[in-house]
mmCIF file of C-alpha atoms in Angstrom:
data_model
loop_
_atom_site.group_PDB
_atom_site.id
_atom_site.type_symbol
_atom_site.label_atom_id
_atom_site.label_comp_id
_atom_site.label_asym_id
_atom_site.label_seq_id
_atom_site.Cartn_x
_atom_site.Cartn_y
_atom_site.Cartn_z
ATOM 1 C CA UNK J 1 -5.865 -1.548 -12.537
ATOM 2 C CA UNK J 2 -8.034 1.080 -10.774
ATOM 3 C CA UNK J 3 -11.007 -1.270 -11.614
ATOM 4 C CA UNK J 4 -9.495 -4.227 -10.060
ATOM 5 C CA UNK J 5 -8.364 -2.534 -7.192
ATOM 6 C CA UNK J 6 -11.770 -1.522 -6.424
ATOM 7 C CA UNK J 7 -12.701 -5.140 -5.783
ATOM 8 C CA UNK J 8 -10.275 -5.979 -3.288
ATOM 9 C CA UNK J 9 -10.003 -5.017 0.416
ATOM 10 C CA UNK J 10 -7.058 -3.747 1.587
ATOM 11 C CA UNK J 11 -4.158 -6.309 3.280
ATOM 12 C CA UNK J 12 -2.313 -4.606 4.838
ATOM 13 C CA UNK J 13 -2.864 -1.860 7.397
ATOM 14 C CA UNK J 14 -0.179 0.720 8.623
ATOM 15 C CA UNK J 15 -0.984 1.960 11.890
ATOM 16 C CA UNK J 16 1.154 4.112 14.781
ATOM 17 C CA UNK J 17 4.338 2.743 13.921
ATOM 18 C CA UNK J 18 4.292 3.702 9.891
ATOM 19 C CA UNK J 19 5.798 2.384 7.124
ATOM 20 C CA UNK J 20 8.127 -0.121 9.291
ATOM 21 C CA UNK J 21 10.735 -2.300 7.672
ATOM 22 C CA UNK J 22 8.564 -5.032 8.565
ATOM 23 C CA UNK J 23 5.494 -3.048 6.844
ATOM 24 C CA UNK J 24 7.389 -2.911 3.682
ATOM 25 C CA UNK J 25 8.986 -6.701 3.857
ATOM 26 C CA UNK J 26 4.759 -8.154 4.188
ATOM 27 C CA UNK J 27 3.820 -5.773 0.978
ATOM 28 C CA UNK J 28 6.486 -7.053 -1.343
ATOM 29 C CA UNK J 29 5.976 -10.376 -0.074
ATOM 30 C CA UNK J 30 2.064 -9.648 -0.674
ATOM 31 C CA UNK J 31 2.559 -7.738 -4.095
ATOM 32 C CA UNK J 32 4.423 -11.132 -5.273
ATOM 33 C CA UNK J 33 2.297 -13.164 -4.589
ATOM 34 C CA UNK J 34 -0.764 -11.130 -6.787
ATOM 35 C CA UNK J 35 0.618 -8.479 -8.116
ATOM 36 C CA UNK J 36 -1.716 -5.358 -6.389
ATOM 37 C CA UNK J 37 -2.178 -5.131 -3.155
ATOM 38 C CA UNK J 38 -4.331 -2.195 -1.266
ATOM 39 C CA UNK J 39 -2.492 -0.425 1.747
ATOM 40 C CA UNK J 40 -4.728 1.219 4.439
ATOM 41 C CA UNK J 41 -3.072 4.029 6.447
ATOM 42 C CA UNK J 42 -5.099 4.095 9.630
ATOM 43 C CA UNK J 43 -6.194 6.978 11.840
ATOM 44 C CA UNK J 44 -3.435 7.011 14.239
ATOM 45 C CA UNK J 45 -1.050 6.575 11.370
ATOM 46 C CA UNK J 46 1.740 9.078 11.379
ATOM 47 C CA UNK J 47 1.174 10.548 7.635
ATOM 48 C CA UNK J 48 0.412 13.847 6.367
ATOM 49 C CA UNK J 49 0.114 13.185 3.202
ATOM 50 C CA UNK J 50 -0.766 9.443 2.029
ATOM 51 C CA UNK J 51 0.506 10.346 -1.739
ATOM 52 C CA UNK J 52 3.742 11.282 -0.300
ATOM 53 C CA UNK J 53 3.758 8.102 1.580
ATOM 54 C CA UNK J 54 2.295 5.931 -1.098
ATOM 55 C CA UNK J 55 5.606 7.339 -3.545
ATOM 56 C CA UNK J 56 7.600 6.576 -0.987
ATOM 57 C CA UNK J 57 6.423 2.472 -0.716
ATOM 58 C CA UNK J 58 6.106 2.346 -4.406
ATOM 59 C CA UNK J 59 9.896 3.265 -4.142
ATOM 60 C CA UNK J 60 10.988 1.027 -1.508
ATOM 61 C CA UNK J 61 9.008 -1.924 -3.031
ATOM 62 C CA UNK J 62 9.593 -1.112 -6.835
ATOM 63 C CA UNK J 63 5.885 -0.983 -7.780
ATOM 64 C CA UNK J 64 3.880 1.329 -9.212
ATOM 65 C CA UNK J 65 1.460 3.338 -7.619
ATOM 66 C CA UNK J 66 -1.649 3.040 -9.041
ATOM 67 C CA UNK J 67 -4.066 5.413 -6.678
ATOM 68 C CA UNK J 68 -4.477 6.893 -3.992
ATOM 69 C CA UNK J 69 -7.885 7.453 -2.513
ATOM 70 C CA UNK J 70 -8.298 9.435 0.979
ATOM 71 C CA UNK J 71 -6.020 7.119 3.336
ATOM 72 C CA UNK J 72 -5.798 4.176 1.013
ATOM 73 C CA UNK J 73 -2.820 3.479 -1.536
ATOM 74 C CA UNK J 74 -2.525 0.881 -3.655
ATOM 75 C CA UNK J 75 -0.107 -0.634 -5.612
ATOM 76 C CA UNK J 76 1.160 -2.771 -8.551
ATOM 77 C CA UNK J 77 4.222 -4.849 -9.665
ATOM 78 C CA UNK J 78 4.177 -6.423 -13.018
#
């Protein structure tokens, strides 16, 4: 999955607000529709730790976190 992921640009971008309920709704729509889907955690994003936060979407979206990579996460649901 790592390989694949390396491939595709990220689609969806979380910025000042966070992880919004909105945020979360587009990547499960998103990780439905193909299955991994690359989350970019901008500069003004409020995060401290993007592993923390990438556990935390895996959780509220049921996939799997796959990697993490300075400010990018990505994910997978089977």
């Amino acid at each position: 999955m790592r390989t694949k992921a390396r491939n595709i640009e990220p689609s969806v971008r979380i910025g000042k607000f966070g992880a919004t309920h909105t945020t979360v709704e587009e990547i499960k729509r998103q990780l439905k529709a193909r299955k991994l889907v690359k989350v970019k955690l901008l500069k003004n994003a409020p995060v401290e730790d993007a592993k923390e936060l990438g556990a935390e979407l895996a959780g509220k979206t049921t996939a799997q976190l796959i990697d993490v990579v300075g400010r990018v996460v990505v994910l997978y649901r089977a």
